[in-house]
Structure formats: C-alpha cells, structure tokens
Coordinates of N, CA, C and O in Angstrom, one line a residue:
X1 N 128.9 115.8 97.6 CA 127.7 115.5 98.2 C 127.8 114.3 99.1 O 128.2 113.2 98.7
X2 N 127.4 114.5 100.5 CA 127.3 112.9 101.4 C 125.8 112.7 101.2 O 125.0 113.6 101.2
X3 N 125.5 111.2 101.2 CA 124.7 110.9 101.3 C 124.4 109.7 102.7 O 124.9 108.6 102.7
X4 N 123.6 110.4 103.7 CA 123.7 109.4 105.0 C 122.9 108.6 105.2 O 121.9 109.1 105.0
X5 N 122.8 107.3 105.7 CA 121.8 106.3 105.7 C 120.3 106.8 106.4 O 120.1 107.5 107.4
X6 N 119.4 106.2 105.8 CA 118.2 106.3 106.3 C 118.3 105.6 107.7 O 118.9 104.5 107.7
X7 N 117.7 106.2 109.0 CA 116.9 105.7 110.0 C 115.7 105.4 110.1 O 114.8 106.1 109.7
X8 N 115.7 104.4 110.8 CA 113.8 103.9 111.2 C 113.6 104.5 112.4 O 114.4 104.0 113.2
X9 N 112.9 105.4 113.0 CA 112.1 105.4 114.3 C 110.6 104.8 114.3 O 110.0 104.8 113.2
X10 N 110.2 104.2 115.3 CA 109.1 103.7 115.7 C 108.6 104.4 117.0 O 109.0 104.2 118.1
X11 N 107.5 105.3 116.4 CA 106.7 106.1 117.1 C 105.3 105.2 117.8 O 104.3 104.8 117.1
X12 N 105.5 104.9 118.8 CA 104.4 104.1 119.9 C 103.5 105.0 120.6 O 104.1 105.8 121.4
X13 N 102.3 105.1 120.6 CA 101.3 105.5 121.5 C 100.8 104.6 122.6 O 100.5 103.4 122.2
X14 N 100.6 104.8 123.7 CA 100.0 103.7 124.5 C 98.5 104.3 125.2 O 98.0 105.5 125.5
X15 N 98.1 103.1 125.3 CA 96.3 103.5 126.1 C 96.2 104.3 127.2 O 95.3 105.1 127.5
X16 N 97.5 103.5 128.2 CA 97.5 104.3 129.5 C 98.9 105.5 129.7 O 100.0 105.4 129.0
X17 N 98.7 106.3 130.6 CA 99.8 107.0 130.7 C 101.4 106.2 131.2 O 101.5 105.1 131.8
X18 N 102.6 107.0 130.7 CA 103.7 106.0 130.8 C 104.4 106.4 132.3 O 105.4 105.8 132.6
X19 N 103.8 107.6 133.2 CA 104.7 107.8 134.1 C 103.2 108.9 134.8 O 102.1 109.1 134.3
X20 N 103.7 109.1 135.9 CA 103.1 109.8 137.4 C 102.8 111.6 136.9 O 102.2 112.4 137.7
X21 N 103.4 112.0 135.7 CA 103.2 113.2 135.1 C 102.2 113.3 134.4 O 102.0 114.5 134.3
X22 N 101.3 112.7 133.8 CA 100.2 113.4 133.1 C 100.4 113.7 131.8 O 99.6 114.4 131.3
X23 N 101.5 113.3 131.0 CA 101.8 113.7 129.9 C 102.3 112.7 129.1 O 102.0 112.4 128.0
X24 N 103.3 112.1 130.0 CA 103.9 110.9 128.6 C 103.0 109.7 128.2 O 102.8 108.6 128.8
X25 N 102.3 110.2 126.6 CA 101.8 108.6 126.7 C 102.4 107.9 125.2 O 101.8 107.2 124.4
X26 N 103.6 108.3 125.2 CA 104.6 108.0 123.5 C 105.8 107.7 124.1 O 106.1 108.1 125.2
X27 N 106.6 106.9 123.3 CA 107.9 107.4 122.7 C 108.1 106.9 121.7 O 107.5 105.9 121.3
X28 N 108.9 107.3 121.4 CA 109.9 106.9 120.0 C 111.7 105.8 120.2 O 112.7 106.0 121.0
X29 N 111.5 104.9 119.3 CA 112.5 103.7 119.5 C 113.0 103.7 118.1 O 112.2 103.5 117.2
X30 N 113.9 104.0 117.8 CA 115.2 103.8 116.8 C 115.4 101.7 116.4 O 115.9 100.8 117.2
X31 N 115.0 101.6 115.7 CA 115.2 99.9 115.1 C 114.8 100.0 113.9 O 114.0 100.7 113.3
X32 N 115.8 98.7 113.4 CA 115.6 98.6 111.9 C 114.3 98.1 111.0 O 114.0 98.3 109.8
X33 N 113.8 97.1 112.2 CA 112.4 96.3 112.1 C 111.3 96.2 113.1 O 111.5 96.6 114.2
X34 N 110.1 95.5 112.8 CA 109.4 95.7 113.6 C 108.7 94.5 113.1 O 108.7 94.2 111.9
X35 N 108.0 93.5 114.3 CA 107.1 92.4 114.0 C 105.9 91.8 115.1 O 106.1 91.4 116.2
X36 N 104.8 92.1 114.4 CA 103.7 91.6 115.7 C 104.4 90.0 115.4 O 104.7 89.4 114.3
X37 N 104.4 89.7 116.5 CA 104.6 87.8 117.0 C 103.3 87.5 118.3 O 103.3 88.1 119.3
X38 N 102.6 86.6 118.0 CA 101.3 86.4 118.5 C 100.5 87.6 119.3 O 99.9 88.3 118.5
X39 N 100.5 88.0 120.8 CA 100.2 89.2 121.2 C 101.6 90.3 121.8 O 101.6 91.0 122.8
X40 N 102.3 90.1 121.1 CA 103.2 91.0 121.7 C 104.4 92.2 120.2 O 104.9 91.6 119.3
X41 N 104.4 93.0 120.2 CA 104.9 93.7 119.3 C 106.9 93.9 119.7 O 107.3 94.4 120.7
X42 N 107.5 93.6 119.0 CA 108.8 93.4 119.2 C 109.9 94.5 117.6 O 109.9 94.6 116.4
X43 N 110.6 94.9 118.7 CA 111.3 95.9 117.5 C 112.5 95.4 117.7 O 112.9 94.9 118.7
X44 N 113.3 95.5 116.4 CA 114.8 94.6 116.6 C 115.8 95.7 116.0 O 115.6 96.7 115.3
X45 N 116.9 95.2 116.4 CA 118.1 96.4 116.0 C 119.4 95.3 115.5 O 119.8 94.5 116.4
X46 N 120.0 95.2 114.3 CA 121.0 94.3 114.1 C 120.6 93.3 114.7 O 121.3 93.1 115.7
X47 N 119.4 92.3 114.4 CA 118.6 91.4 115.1 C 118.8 90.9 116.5 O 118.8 89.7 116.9
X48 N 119.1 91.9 117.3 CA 118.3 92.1 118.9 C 117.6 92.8 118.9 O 117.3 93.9 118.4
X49 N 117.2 91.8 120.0 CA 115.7 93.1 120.5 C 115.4 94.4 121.1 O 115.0 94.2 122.3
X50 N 115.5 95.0 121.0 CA 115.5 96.2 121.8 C 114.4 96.6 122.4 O 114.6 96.8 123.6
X51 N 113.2 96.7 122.1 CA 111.9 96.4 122.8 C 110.8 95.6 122.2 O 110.5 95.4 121.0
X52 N 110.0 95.1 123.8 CA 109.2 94.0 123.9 C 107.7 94.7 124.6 O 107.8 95.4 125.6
X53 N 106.5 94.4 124.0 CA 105.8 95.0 124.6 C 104.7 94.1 124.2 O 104.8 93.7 123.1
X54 N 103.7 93.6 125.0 CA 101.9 93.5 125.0 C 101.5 94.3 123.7 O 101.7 95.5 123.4
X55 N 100.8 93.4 122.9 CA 100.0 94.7 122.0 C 98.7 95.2 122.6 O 98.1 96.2 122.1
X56 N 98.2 94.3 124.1 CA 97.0 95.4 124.6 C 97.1 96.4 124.9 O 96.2 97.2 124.9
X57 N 98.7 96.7 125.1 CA 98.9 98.1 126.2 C 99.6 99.3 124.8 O 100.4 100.2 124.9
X58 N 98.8 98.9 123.8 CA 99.7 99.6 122.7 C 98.3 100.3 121.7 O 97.6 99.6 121.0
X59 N 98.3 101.7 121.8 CA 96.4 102.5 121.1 C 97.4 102.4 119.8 O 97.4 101.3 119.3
X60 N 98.1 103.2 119.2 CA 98.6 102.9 117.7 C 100.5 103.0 117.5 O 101.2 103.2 118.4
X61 N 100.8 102.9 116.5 CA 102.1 103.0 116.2 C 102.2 102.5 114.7 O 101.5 101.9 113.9
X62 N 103.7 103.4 114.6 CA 103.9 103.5 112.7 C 105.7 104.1 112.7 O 106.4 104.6 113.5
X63 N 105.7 103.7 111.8 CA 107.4 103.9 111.4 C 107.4 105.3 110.7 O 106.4 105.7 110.0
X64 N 108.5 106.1 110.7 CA 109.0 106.9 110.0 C 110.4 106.7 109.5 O 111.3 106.0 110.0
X65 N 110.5 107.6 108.5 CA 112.3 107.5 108.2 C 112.6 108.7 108.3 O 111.9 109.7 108.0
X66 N 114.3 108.8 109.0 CA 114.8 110.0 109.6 C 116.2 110.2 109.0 O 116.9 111.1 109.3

C-alpha cells in the first residue's frame, strides 16, 4: 500500500472578473498555509509566499485537501 501526502489547494473567488473573457472569476493555489494579516490575505509554501492579495478584491475562499 503507498500512502501519498495530503495537498492543500486554496480555491479563491473574486468580486470582479480576472481577465477580458467573461469567465474567469477563480483560481485555485497549491500552499501549505493561509493567513489574513491586516487587509490583505497571504498563502505561503515552505514559508514563502506564493500569493498576495487585497481581501477587498476577494467574494469568498476555503481550503480543500487533494
């Protein structure tokens, strides 16, 4: 039997559209952690950051394991 480590994805929705298509208003970011720090929401990977974002510009978001 292998047993393979769990992944975090963090699934992000945003208020406004993310591109000129009409369609993207998500994506999904692979990190181990996640932390609101005053107004901005920050996801970290082997403690860097991988993304940085405004939490105005952010309607919801939530973690899964993969």
């Amino acid at each position: 039997m292998i047993i393979k480590p769990v992944e975090t994805k963090y699934v992000i929705w945003f208020k406004k559209l993310l591109d000129d298509t009409g369609e993207n208003t998500g994506m999904t970011i692979c990190a181990d952690r996640a932390e609101i720090k005053g107004k901005y929401l920050i996801l970290y990977k082997k403690d860097s950051v991988v993304y940085f974002c405004p939490i105005k510009r952010i309607d919801s978001f939530y973690a899964r394991e993969v």
